[in-house]
PDB file of C-alpha atoms in Angstrom:
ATOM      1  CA  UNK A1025      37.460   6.054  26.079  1.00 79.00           C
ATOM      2  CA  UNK A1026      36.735   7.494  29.533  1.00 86.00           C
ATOM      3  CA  UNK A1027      33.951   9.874  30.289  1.00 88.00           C
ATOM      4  CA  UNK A1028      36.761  12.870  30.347  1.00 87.00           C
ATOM      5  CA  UNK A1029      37.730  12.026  26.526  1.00 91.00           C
ATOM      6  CA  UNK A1030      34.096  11.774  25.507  1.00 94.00           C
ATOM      7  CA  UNK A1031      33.446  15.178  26.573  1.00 95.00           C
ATOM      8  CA  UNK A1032      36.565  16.487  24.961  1.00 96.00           C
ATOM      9  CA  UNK A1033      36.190  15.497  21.488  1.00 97.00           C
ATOM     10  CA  UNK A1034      32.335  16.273  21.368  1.00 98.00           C
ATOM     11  CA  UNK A1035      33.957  19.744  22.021  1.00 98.00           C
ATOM     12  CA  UNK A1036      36.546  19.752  19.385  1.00 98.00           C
ATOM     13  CA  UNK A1037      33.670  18.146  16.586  1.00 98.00           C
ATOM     14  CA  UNK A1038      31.706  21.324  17.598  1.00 98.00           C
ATOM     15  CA  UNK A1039      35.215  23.765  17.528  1.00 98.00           C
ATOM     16  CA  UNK A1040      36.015  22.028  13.811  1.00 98.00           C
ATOM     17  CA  UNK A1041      32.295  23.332  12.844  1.00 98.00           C
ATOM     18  CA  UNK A1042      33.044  26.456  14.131  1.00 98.00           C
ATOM     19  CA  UNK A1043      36.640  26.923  12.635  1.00 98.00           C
ATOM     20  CA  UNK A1044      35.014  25.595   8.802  1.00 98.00           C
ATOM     21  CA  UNK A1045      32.381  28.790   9.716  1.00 98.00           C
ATOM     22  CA  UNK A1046      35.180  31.185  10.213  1.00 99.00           C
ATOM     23  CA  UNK A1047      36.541  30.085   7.109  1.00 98.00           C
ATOM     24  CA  UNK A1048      33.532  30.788   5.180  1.00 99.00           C
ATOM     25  CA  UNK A1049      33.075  33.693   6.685  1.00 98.00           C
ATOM     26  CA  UNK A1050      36.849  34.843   6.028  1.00 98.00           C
ATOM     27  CA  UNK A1051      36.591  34.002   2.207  1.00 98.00           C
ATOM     28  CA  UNK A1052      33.217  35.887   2.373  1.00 98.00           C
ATOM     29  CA  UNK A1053      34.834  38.889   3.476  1.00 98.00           C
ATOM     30  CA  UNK A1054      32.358  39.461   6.336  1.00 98.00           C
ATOM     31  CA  UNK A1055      32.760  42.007   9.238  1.00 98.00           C
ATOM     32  CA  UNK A1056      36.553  41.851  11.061  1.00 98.00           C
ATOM     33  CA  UNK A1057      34.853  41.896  14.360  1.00 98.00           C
ATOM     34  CA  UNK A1058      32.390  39.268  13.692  1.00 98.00           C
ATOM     35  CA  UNK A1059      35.141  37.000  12.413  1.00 98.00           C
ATOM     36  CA  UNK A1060      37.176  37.769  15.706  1.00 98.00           C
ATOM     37  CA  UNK A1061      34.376  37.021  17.907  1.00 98.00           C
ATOM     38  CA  UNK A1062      33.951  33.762  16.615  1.00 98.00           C
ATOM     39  CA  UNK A1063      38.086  33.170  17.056  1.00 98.00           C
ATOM     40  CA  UNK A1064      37.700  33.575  20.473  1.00 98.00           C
ATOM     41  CA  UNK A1065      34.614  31.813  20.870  1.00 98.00           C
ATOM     42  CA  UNK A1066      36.717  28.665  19.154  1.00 98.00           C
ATOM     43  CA  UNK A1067      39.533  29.281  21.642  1.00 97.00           C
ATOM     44  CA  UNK A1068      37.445  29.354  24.792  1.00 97.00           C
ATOM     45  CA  UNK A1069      35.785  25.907  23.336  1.00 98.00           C
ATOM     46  CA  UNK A1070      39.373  24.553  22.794  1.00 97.00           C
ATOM     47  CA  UNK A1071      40.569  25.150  26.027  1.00 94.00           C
ATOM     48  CA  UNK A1072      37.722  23.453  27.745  1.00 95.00           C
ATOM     49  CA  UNK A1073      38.399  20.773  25.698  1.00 96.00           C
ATOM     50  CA  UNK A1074      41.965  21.193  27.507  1.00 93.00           C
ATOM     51  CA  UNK A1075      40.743  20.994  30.949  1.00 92.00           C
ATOM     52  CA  UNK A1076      38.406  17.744  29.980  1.00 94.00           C
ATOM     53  CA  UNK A1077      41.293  15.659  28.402  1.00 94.00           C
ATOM     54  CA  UNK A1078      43.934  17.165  31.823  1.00 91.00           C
ATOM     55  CA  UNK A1079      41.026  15.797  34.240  1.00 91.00           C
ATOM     56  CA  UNK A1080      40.696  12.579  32.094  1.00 92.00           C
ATOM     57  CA  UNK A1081      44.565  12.230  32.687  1.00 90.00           C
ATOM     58  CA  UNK A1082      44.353  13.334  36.066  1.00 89.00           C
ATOM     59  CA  UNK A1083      41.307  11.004  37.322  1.00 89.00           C
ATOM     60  CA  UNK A1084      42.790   7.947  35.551  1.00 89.00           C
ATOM     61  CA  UNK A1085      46.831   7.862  34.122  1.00 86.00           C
ATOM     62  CA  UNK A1086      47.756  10.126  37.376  1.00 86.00           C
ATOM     63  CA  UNK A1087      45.671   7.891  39.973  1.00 85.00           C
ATOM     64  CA  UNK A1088      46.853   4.846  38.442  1.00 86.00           C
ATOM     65  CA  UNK A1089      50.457   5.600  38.446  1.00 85.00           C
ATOM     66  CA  UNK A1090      49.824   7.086  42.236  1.00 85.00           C
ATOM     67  CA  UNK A1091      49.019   3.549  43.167  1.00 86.00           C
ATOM     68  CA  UNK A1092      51.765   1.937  41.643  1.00 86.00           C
ATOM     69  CA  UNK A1093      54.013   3.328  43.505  1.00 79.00           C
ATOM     70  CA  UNK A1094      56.222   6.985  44.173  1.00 75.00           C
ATOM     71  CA  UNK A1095      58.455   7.274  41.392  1.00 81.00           C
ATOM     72  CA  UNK A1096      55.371   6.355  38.579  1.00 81.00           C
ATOM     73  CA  UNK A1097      53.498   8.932  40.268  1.00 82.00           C
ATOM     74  CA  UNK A1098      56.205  11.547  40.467  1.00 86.00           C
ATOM     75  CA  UNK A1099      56.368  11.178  36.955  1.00 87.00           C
ATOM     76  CA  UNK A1100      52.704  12.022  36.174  1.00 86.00           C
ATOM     77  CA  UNK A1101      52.690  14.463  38.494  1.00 88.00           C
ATOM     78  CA  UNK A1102      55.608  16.607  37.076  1.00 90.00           C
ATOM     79  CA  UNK A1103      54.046  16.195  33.662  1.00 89.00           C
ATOM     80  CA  UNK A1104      50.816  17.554  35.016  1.00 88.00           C
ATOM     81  CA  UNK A1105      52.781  20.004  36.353  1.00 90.00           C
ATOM     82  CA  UNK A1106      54.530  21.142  32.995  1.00 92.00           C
ATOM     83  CA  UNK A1107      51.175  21.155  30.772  1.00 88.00           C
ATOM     84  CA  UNK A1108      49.741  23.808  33.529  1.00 88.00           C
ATOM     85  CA  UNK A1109      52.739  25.976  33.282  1.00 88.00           C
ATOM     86  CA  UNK A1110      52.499  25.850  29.739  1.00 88.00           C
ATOM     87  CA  UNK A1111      48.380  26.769  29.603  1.00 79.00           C
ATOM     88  CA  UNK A1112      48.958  29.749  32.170  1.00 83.00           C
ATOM     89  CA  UNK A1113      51.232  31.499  30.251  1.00 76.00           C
TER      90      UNK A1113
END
């Protein structure tokens, strides 16, 4: 597992604490706001996770199938293409 995928999943352990805390706090009927908060806390923490395991691909799957030759890396690159266009909208 490359440096990239390391980073990622230490995020998502810490976002699966946090998302077993919203629960808690859900069942404990606490504050709406407080219980939002943390939401978008967990979101912001998945979506870095996003950009770690996209760089991972980029630095290593992308660079490799660069190398290999044009249509490998027009491949990769499209996909990289599509997963952006999905996270910006």
């Amino acid at each position: 597992m490359n440096e990239g995928k390391k980073k990622a999943a230490m995020k998502l352990k810490t976002v699966k604490g946090q998302i077993d805390g919203i629960i808690k706090m859900i069942e404990e009927d606490r504050y709406c706001i407080d219980v939002s908060t943390q939401i978008l806390s967990a979101i912001a923490l998945l979506k870095k996770a996003n950009i770690d395991v996209l760089d991972a691909h980029i630095r290593s799957c992308v660079k490799d199938a660069i190398l290999q030759g044009e249509e490998e890396g027009q491949e990769k690159i499209e996909e990289i293409i599509t997963v952006i266009d999905k996270y910006i909208k």
